[in-house]
CSV table of C-alpha atoms in Angstrom, one decimal:
chain,number,residue,atom,x,y,z
S,80,MET,CA,-168.0,-36.7,67.2
S,81,GLY,CA,-171.0,-34.3,67.2
S,82,THR,CA,-171.1,-31.1,69.2
S,83,GLN,CA,-172.0,-31.6,72.9
S,84,CYS,CA,-175.0,-29.5,73.9
S,85,SER,CA,-177.1,-29.2,77.0
S,86,ALA,CA,-180.7,-30.2,77.1
S,87,VAL,CA,-182.9,-27.5,75.5
S,88,LEU,CA,-186.5,-27.3,74.1
S,89,PRO,CA,-186.4,-28.7,70.5
S,90,PRO,CA,-186.7,-26.1,67.8
S,91,PRO,CA,-190.0,-25.7,65.9
S,92,GLU,CA,-188.8,-27.8,63.0
S,93,GLY,CA,-189.5,-31.4,63.9
S,94,ARG,CA,-191.1,-30.6,67.3
S,95,HIS,CA,-194.1,-32.8,66.4
S,96,VAL,CA,-191.8,-35.8,65.9
S,97,LEU,CA,-189.8,-35.1,69.1
S,98,LEU,CA,-193.1,-34.7,71.0
S,99,GLU,CA,-193.6,-38.4,70.5
S,100,LEU,CA,-190.2,-39.1,72.0
S,101,MET,CA,-191.1,-37.0,75.1
S,102,MET,CA,-194.3,-39.0,75.5
S,103,SER,CA,-192.4,-42.2,75.1
S,104,SER,CA,-189.9,-40.9,77.7
S,105,GLN,CA,-192.7,-40.5,80.2
S,106,PHE,CA,-194.2,-43.8,79.4
S,107,LEU,CA,-190.9,-45.7,79.6
S,108,ALA,CA,-189.4,-44.0,82.6
S,109,GLY,CA,-188.6,-46.6,85.2
S,110,LYS,CA,-189.0,-49.5,82.9
S,111,ARG,CA,-186.2,-52.1,83.3
S,112,GLN,CA,-186.4,-53.5,79.8
S,113,ILE,CA,-187.4,-52.0,76.5
S,114,SER,CA,-188.5,-54.4,73.8
S,115,LYS,CA,-188.5,-54.3,70.0
S,116,LYS,CA,-192.3,-54.1,70.3
S,117,SER,CA,-191.8,-50.7,71.9
S,118,ALA,CA,-189.6,-49.7,69.0
S,119,SER,CA,-192.2,-50.9,66.5
S,120,THR,CA,-195.0,-49.0,68.3
S,121,LEU,CA,-193.0,-45.7,68.2
S,122,LEU,CA,-192.3,-46.2,64.5
S,123,ARG,CA,-196.0,-46.7,63.7
S,124,ARG,CA,-196.7,-43.4,65.7
S,125,LEU,CA,-194.1,-41.5,63.8
S,126,GLY,CA,-195.3,-43.0,60.5
S,127,GLY,CA,-198.6,-41.4,60.9
S,128,CYS,CA,-200.8,-44.4,60.0
S,129,ALA,CA,-201.8,-47.8,61.3
S,130,LEU,CA,-199.3,-50.6,60.6
S,131,PRO,CA,-199.3,-54.3,61.3
S,132,THR,CA,-197.9,-55.2,64.7
S,133,MET,CA,-194.8,-57.2,65.2
S,134,GLU,CA,-197.0,-60.2,66.1
S,135,GLU,CA,-199.0,-59.8,62.8
S,136,ARG,CA,-195.8,-59.5,60.8
S,137,GLY,CA,-194.6,-62.8,62.4
S,138,ALA,CA,-197.8,-64.5,61.6
S,139,GLU,CA,-197.5,-63.4,58.0
S,140,VAL,CA,-194.0,-64.8,57.8
S,141,LEU,CA,-195.2,-68.2,59.2
S,142,ALA,CA,-198.1,-68.2,56.7
S,143,GLY,CA,-195.8,-67.4,53.8
S,144,HIS,CA,-197.8,-64.2,53.1
S,145,GLU,CA,-196.8,-62.5,49.8
S,146,ASP,CA,-196.2,-59.1,51.3
S,147,GLY,CA,-192.4,-59.2,50.7
S,148,SER,CA,-191.6,-59.2,54.5
S,149,GLU,CA,-189.5,-62.3,54.2
S,150,GLU,CA,-188.8,-62.1,50.5
S,151,THR,CA,-185.0,-62.6,49.9
S,152,ARG,CA,-183.4,-59.9,47.9
S,153,THR,CA,-179.8,-59.5,46.6
S,154,SER,CA,-177.9,-56.4,47.2
S,155,ALA,CA,-175.4,-54.7,44.9
S,156,HIS,CA,-172.7,-56.5,46.9
S,157,GLY,CA,-174.2,-59.9,46.3
S,158,ARG,CA,-175.5,-60.1,49.9
S,159,HIS,CA,-179.0,-61.4,50.5
S,160,VAL,CA,-181.0,-58.7,52.3
S,161,PRO,CA,-184.4,-60.1,53.5
S,162,SER,CA,-187.0,-57.4,54.3
S,163,SER,CA,-187.0,-58.7,57.9
S,164,GLU,CA,-183.4,-57.7,58.2
S,165,VAL,CA,-184.2,-54.2,57.1
S,166,LEU,CA,-187.0,-54.0,59.6
S,167,GLU,CA,-184.8,-55.3,62.4
S,168,ALA,CA,-182.0,-52.8,61.5
S,169,ILE,CA,-184.5,-49.9,61.9
S,170,GLU,CA,-185.9,-51.4,65.1
S,171,ASN,CA,-182.4,-51.6,66.6
S,172,VAL,CA,-181.8,-47.9,65.9
S,173,VAL,CA,-185.1,-46.9,67.5
S,174,LEU,CA,-184.5,-49.3,70.4
S,175,ASP,CA,-181.3,-47.4,71.2
S,176,VAL,CA,-183.4,-44.2,71.2
S,177,LEU,CA,-186.0,-45.6,73.6
S,178,GLU,CA,-183.4,-47.1,75.9
S,179,SER,CA,-181.8,-43.6,76.2
S,180,LEU,CA,-185.2,-42.1,76.9
S,181,ALA,CA,-185.9,-44.7,79.6
S,182,LYS,CA,-182.6,-43.7,81.3
S,183,LYS,CA,-183.7,-40.0,81.0
S,184,GLN,CA,-180.8,-39.4,78.6
S,185,ALA,CA,-180.9,-37.4,75.4
S,186,PRO,CA,-181.0,-39.9,72.4
S,187,VAL,CA,-178.4,-39.6,69.7
S,188,LEU,CA,-178.0,-41.1,66.3
S,189,THR,CA,-174.4,-42.2,65.3
S,190,LEU,CA,-173.5,-41.8,61.6
S,191,ALA,CA,-170.4,-42.6,59.6
S,192,ASN,CA,-168.7,-39.4,58.5
S,193,ARG,CA,-169.1,-39.6,54.7
S,194,SER,CA,-167.5,-36.3,53.9
S,195,VAL,CA,-163.9,-36.9,54.8
S,196,TRP,CA,-161.2,-38.7,52.7
S,197,ARG,CA,-159.7,-40.5,55.7
S,198,ASN,CA,-162.8,-42.7,55.8
S,199,ILE,CA,-162.4,-43.6,52.1
S,200,GLU,CA,-160.1,-46.1,50.4
S,201,PHE,CA,-159.6,-46.9,46.7
S,202,LYS,CA,-159.6,-50.4,45.1
S,203,ASP,CA,-159.1,-51.0,41.5
S,204,SER,CA,-161.9,-53.6,41.4
S,205,VAL,CA,-164.4,-51.3,43.2
S,206,GLY,CA,-163.3,-47.7,43.1
S,207,LEU,CA,-163.8,-45.5,46.1
S,208,GLN,CA,-165.4,-47.2,49.1
S,209,MET,CA,-165.8,-46.5,52.8
S,210,ILE,CA,-163.4,-48.2,55.2
S,211,PRO,CA,-164.9,-50.7,57.6
S,212,HIS,CA,-164.2,-48.7,60.8
S,213,SER,CA,-164.7,-45.1,59.8
S,214,THR,CA,-164.9,-42.1,62.1
S,215,THR,CA,-168.4,-41.1,63.1
S,216,LYS,CA,-170.5,-38.1,64.0
S,217,GLN,CA,-173.4,-37.8,66.4
S,218,ILE,CA,-176.9,-36.3,65.6
S,219,ARG,CA,-178.1,-35.2,69.0
S,220,SER,CA,-181.8,-34.7,70.0
S,221,ASP,CA,-181.0,-32.0,72.6
S,222,CYS,CA,-178.8,-29.7,70.5
S,223,PRO,CA,-180.4,-26.9,68.5
S,224,ALA,CA,-178.0,-27.4,65.6
S,225,THR,CA,-178.8,-31.1,65.2
S,226,ALA,CA,-182.3,-31.7,66.7
S,227,PRO,CA,-184.1,-30.9,63.4
S,228,LYS,CA,-182.0,-33.5,61.6
S,229,PHE,CA,-182.6,-36.0,64.4
S,230,ALA,CA,-186.3,-35.5,64.0
S,231,MET,CA,-186.2,-35.8,60.2
S,232,MET,CA,-184.2,-39.0,60.3
S,233,LEU,CA,-186.7,-40.6,62.7
S,234,LYS,CA,-189.5,-39.5,60.5
S,235,ILE,CA,-188.0,-41.0,57.3
S,236,LEU,CA,-187.0,-44.2,59.2
S,237,SER,CA,-190.6,-44.6,60.2
S,238,MET,CA,-191.8,-44.1,56.6
S,239,ILE,CA,-189.3,-46.7,55.3
S,240,TYR,CA,-190.3,-49.1,58.1
S,241,ARG,CA,-194.0,-48.7,57.0
S,242,MET,CA,-193.1,-49.3,53.3
S,243,VAL,CA,-191.0,-52.4,53.9
S,244,GLN,CA,-193.8,-53.9,56.1
S,245,SER,CA,-196.4,-53.2,53.5
S,246,ASN,CA,-194.2,-54.0,50.5
S,247,SER,CA,-194.8,-50.6,49.0
S,248,TYR,CA,-192.5,-48.1,47.5
S,249,ALA,CA,-192.1,-44.3,47.4
S,250,THR,CA,-189.8,-41.9,45.6
S,251,LYS,CA,-187.6,-39.4,47.4
S,252,ARG,CA,-190.0,-36.8,46.0
S,253,ASP,CA,-192.9,-38.6,47.6
S,254,ILE,CA,-191.1,-38.5,51.0
S,255,TYR,CA,-190.4,-34.8,50.7
S,256,TYR,CA,-194.0,-33.9,49.9
S,257,SER,CA,-195.3,-36.0,52.9
S,258,ASP,CA,-194.1,-33.2,55.2
S,259,THR,CA,-192.6,-30.2,53.4
S,260,LEU,CA,-192.6,-28.0,56.5
S,261,LEU,CA,-190.5,-30.6,58.3
S,262,PHE,CA,-188.0,-31.3,55.5
S,263,GLY,CA,-187.7,-27.8,54.0
S,264,SER,CA,-186.2,-28.9,50.7
S,265,GLN,CA,-185.8,-31.9,48.4
S,266,SER,CA,-182.0,-31.9,48.8
S,267,VAL,CA,-182.4,-32.3,52.6
S,268,VAL,CA,-184.4,-35.5,52.0
S,269,ASP,CA,-181.9,-36.8,49.4
S,270,ASN,CA,-179.0,-36.4,51.8
S,271,LEU,CA,-180.9,-37.9,54.7
S,272,ILE,CA,-181.8,-41.0,52.8
S,273,ASN,CA,-178.1,-41.5,51.9
S,274,GLU,CA,-177.2,-41.0,55.6
S,275,ILE,CA,-179.8,-43.6,56.6
S,276,SER,CA,-178.7,-46.1,54.0
S,277,CYS,CA,-175.1,-45.7,55.2
S,278,MET,CA,-176.1,-45.9,58.9
S,279,LEU,CA,-178.1,-49.1,58.4
S,280,GLN,CA,-175.5,-50.5,55.9
S,281,ILE,CA,-178.4,-51.4,53.6
S,282,PRO,CA,-178.5,-50.3,49.9
S,283,ARG,CA,-181.2,-47.7,49.1
S,284,ARG,CA,-183.3,-50.0,46.9
S,285,PHE,CA,-183.9,-52.4,49.8
S,286,LEU,CA,-185.2,-49.4,51.8
S,287,HIS,CA,-188.1,-49.2,49.2
S,288,VAL,CA,-187.1,-45.8,48.0
S,289,ALA,CA,-187.6,-45.8,44.2
S,290,VAL,CA,-185.9,-43.9,41.4
S,291,THR,CA,-188.1,-41.8,39.0
S,292,VAL,CA,-187.7,-41.1,35.4
S,293,PRO,CA,-185.8,-37.7,34.9
S,294,SER,CA,-187.8,-34.8,33.6
S,295,ASN,CA,-185.5,-34.0,30.7
S,296,VAL,CA,-186.0,-37.2,28.7
S,297,HIS,CA,-185.2,-35.4,25.5
S,298,GLY,CA,-181.8,-34.6,27.0
S,299,ILE,CA,-180.8,-38.3,27.3
S,300,LYS,CA,-178.1,-39.0,24.7
S,301,ASN,CA,-176.0,-41.8,23.5
S,302,LEU,CA,-178.2,-44.7,24.5
S,303,TYR,CA,-176.8,-48.1,24.0
S,304,SER,CA,-178.1,-51.5,25.0
S,305,HIS,CA,-178.0,-55.2,24.2
S,306,ALA,CA,-181.6,-55.6,25.3
S,307,LYS,CA,-183.8,-57.9,23.2
S,308,PHE,CA,-187.1,-56.4,24.2
S,309,ILE,CA,-188.7,-53.8,26.5
S,310,LEU,CA,-191.1,-54.9,29.2
S,311,ILE,CA,-193.5,-52.3,30.6
S,312,VAL,CA,-194.8,-53.4,34.1
S,313,GLU,CA,-198.0,-51.8,35.5
S,314,LYS,CA,-197.2,-52.2,39.2
S,315,ASP,CA,-194.1,-51.1,41.1
S,316,ALA,CA,-194.4,-54.2,43.4
S,317,THR,CA,-194.3,-56.5,40.4
S,318,PHE,CA,-191.4,-54.5,38.9
S,319,GLN,CA,-189.4,-54.8,42.1
S,320,ARG,CA,-190.1,-58.5,42.3
S,321,LEU,CA,-188.8,-59.1,38.8
S,322,LEU,CA,-185.7,-57.1,39.6
S,323,ASP,CA,-185.2,-59.2,42.7
S,324,ASP,CA,-185.6,-62.4,40.6
S,325,GLU,CA,-183.0,-60.9,38.1
S,326,PHE,CA,-185.5,-61.4,35.3
S,327,CYS,CA,-183.7,-58.8,33.2
S,328,ILE,CA,-180.6,-60.9,32.8
S,329,LYS,CA,-181.6,-64.5,33.4
S,330,LEU,CA,-183.9,-65.0,30.4
S,331,ALA,CA,-182.5,-62.5,28.0
S,332,PRO,CA,-181.2,-59.0,28.5
S,333,CYS,CA,-184.1,-56.6,28.5
S,334,ILE,CA,-185.2,-53.1,29.6
S,335,MET,CA,-187.9,-53.0,32.2
S,336,ILE,CA,-189.8,-49.9,33.2
S,337,THR,CA,-192.8,-49.1,35.3
S,338,GLY,CA,-195.1,-46.1,35.6
S,339,ARG,CA,-196.3,-47.3,39.0
S,340,GLY,CA,-199.8,-47.4,37.7
S,341,VAL,CA,-201.1,-44.7,35.3
S,342,PRO,CA,-197.8,-43.5,33.7
S,343,ASP,CA,-196.8,-39.9,34.0
S,344,LEU,CA,-195.6,-37.9,31.0
S,345,ASN,CA,-191.9,-38.6,31.6
S,346,THR,CA,-192.4,-42.3,31.7
S,347,ARG,CA,-194.3,-42.2,28.4
S,348,LEU,CA,-191.7,-40.1,26.8
S,349,LEU,CA,-189.0,-42.5,27.9
S,350,VAL,CA,-190.8,-45.5,26.6
S,351,ARG,CA,-191.2,-43.8,23.2
S,352,LYS,CA,-187.5,-42.7,23.2
S,353,LEU,CA,-186.4,-46.3,23.9
S,354,TRP,CA,-188.5,-47.7,21.1
S,355,ASP,CA,-187.3,-45.0,18.7
S,356,THR,CA,-183.7,-45.7,19.6
S,357,PHE,CA,-183.6,-49.5,19.7
S,358,GLN,CA,-186.5,-50.6,17.5
S,359,ILE,CA,-187.0,-53.7,19.6
S,360,PRO,CA,-190.3,-55.4,20.7
S,361,VAL,CA,-192.3,-53.7,23.4
S,362,PHE,CA,-194.5,-55.8,25.7
S,363,THR,CA,-196.8,-54.9,28.6
S,364,LEU,CA,-197.5,-56.8,31.8
S,365,VAL,CA,-200.7,-55.5,33.5
S,366,ASP,CA,-203.5,-56.8,35.7
S,367,ALA,CA,-206.3,-58.6,33.9
S,368,ASP,CA,-208.8,-55.9,34.8
S,369,PRO,CA,-210.2,-52.8,33.1
S,370,HIS,CA,-207.8,-50.5,34.9
S,371,GLY,CA,-204.8,-52.5,33.7
S,372,VAL,CA,-206.1,-52.6,30.1
S,373,GLU,CA,-206.6,-48.8,30.2
S,374,ILE,CA,-203.0,-48.3,31.4
S,375,MET,CA,-201.7,-50.4,28.6
S,376,CYS,CA,-203.8,-48.4,26.1
S,377,ILE,CA,-202.3,-45.2,27.3
S,378,TYR,CA,-198.8,-46.5,26.5
S,379,LYS,CA,-199.9,-47.8,23.1
S,380,TYR,CA,-202.6,-45.4,21.9
S,381,GLY,CA,-202.2,-42.4,24.1
S,382,SER,CA,-204.8,-40.4,26.2
S,383,VAL,CA,-207.4,-37.9,25.2
S,384,SER,CA,-205.9,-35.2,27.3
S,385,MET,CA,-202.4,-35.5,25.6
S,386,SER,CA,-203.6,-36.5,22.1
S,387,PHE,CA,-202.0,-33.3,20.7
S,388,GLU,CA,-198.6,-34.8,21.5
S,389,ALA,CA,-199.4,-38.4,20.4
S,390,HIS,CA,-196.5,-38.5,17.9
S,391,GLN,CA,-194.0,-38.4,20.7
S,392,LEU,CA,-195.9,-40.3,23.4
S,393,THR,CA,-197.5,-43.4,21.8
S,394,VAL,CA,-195.9,-46.7,20.9
S,395,PRO,CA,-198.3,-48.4,18.5
S,396,CYS,CA,-196.3,-51.6,18.3
S,397,ILE,CA,-196.8,-52.5,21.9
S,398,LYS,CA,-198.1,-56.0,22.5
S,399,TRP,CA,-200.2,-57.3,25.4
S,400,LEU,CA,-198.1,-60.0,27.0
S,401,GLY,CA,-200.1,-60.6,30.1
S,402,LEU,CA,-202.0,-61.1,32.3
S,403,LEU,CA,-204.6,-62.1,29.7
S,404,PRO,CA,-208.2,-62.9,30.8
S,405,SER,CA,-207.9,-66.1,28.8
S,406,ASP,CA,-204.8,-67.1,30.9
S,407,ILE,CA,-207.0,-67.4,34.0
S,408,LYS,CA,-208.8,-70.5,32.7
S,409,ARG,CA,-205.8,-71.8,30.8
S,410,LEU,CA,-203.7,-71.9,33.9
S,411,ASN,CA,-206.5,-73.1,36.2
S,412,ILE,CA,-206.3,-70.1,38.5
S,413,ARG,CA,-208.4,-70.7,41.6
S,414,GLU,CA,-211.5,-68.6,41.8
S,415,ASP,CA,-210.9,-67.7,45.4
S,416,VAL,CA,-207.9,-65.6,44.4
S,417,LEU,CA,-209.9,-63.6,41.8
S,418,ILE,CA,-211.7,-60.4,42.7
S,419,PRO,CA,-215.4,-59.7,41.7
S,420,PHE,CA,-216.1,-56.7,39.5
S,421,THR,CA,-217.3,-53.5,41.1
S,422,LYS,CA,-219.8,-51.1,39.4
S,423,GLN,CA,-216.8,-48.9,38.6
S,424,ASP,CA,-215.1,-51.9,36.9
S,425,GLN,CA,-218.2,-52.6,34.9
S,426,ASN,CA,-218.4,-49.0,33.7
S,427,LYS,CA,-214.7,-48.8,32.9
S,428,LEU,CA,-214.9,-52.0,30.8
S,429,ALA,CA,-218.0,-50.8,29.0
S,430,SER,CA,-216.1,-47.6,28.2
S,431,LEU,CA,-213.1,-49.5,26.9
S,432,GLN,CA,-215.2,-51.7,24.6
S,433,LYS,CA,-216.5,-48.5,22.9
S,434,ARG,CA,-213.0,-47.1,22.3
S,435,PRO,CA,-212.2,-46.7,18.6
S,436,TYR,CA,-208.9,-48.6,18.8
S,437,ILE,CA,-210.6,-51.7,20.2
S,438,ALA,CA,-212.5,-52.1,17.0
S,439,CYS,CA,-209.3,-52.6,15.1
S,440,GLN,CA,-208.0,-55.2,17.7
S,441,PRO,CA,-210.3,-58.2,17.3
S,442,VAL,CA,-208.1,-60.4,19.6
S,443,TRP,CA,-208.1,-57.7,22.3
S,444,LYS,CA,-211.9,-57.4,21.9
S,445,LYS,CA,-212.3,-61.1,22.5
S,446,GLU,CA,-210.2,-60.9,25.7
S,447,LEU,CA,-212.4,-58.0,26.9
S,448,GLU,CA,-215.5,-60.1,26.2
S,449,ILE,CA,-214.0,-63.0,28.3
S,450,MET,CA,-213.5,-60.4,31.1
S,451,ALA,CA,-217.0,-59.1,30.8
S,452,ALA,CA,-218.5,-62.6,30.9
S,453,SER,CA,-216.6,-63.7,34.0
S,454,GLN,CA,-217.2,-60.4,35.9
S,455,MET,CA,-214.0,-61.2,37.7
S,456,LYS,CA,-210.6,-59.5,37.7
S,457,ALA,CA,-207.2,-60.9,38.3
S,458,GLU,CA,-204.1,-59.1,39.6
S,459,ILE,CA,-200.6,-60.3,38.4
S,460,GLN,CA,-200.0,-61.5,41.9
S,461,VAL,CA,-202.5,-64.4,41.4
S,462,LEU,CA,-199.7,-66.3,39.6
S,463,ALA,CA,-198.1,-66.6,43.0
S,464,SER,CA,-200.9,-69.0,43.9
S,465,LEU,CA,-199.3,-71.5,41.5
S,466,SER,CA,-195.8,-70.9,42.9
S,467,SER,CA,-193.9,-68.0,44.4
S,468,ASP,CA,-191.7,-67.5,41.4
S,469,TYR,CA,-194.1,-68.7,38.7
S,470,LEU,CA,-194.2,-65.2,37.1
S,471,SER,CA,-190.4,-65.0,36.4
S,472,ARG,CA,-189.6,-68.7,36.2
S,473,VAL,CA,-192.5,-70.1,34.1
S,474,TYR,CA,-195.1,-67.6,32.9
S,475,LEU,CA,-193.0,-64.9,31.3
S,476,PRO,CA,-190.3,-67.3,29.8
S,477,ASN,CA,-193.1,-69.4,28.2
S,478,LYS,CA,-195.0,-66.3,26.9
S,479,LEU,CA,-191.8,-64.9,25.3
S,480,GLN,CA,-190.6,-68.2,23.9
S,481,PHE,CA,-193.9,-69.3,22.4
S,482,CYS,CA,-195.2,-65.9,21.2
S,483,GLY,CA,-198.0,-65.8,23.8
S,484,TRP,CA,-198.7,-62.1,23.3
S,485,ILE,CA,-201.5,-60.4,21.4
């Protein structure tokens, strides 16, 4: 168990997080019952931005809202992990904290001790795994040695809570840069996320913490794959949804990658390396709007700012798989799920139509003309208006089977 310490003033690191706990302590003193709404409120405070209330989240669930809050996912162990279960697990941790505060006791977080062999067992079919009832350690809020870690874990829990609620994702690097003074170093964040995943007994991917492309792409060696094609996905939310639907293996083995919007240099390097290595078709799945088209063009033709490295960044064979502007009418997409063009969209489209590479792509040019005529844009998510799994079950399989790319 953790070291027992008497109550002391929290150290400077994390004091702004623990201040919220002290405020909650004053507010909750004397209350007979602490609800999960109280836990949700504290998580929103610590997260640093407005989030939907518990009641709003419940309303979205009843309405079948496509925010991922009730989307069923499959863990590495084959167990379904709905987002609501992730939220509840975090709420339960914070609920224990609040109940301690209401009793004027110093809150603690109890973690499995991951660093000792007595908590580990070996199985041929799995390898090393933690035993069900492992020894634990305590992270106390009233001990100078552990109070900073206590504060940092609450901060990260609140960020994960916010991301799961809003169906958004962040990398470990994003989390570190959200409060560098609190965390101190990237390695601290990396370890804390592992601690939280173990504490909640939820795999990291379901905590909405993404994995980025390594910086040393050229150092990746001995690549081998049975993939039939590469699919570049514009948005991380769509990428995660396709992973959850096991699209990579259900239709045909494929490699999926996302730059989470405009791709960084490492993502572009990796796409080029994969194409050079496997020489298989490369498709893009982007929104039917000027921004999505420009992202696709960056992968295919490169960017002005990095044109001096075009030979190792561009993939000229890339095909536009979807979402095509012509698909909107073909699929009878309802107009109420489309988004009107802004002035910025109009300017971006006009700029695209003047690009030299569009002149040599007459079919792409026609699609841009359809977009310009409609003055409407469509996100990939509009396909959910046809059915929740239309993208992975119908749209992409048909596109790939009947050569529906341009």
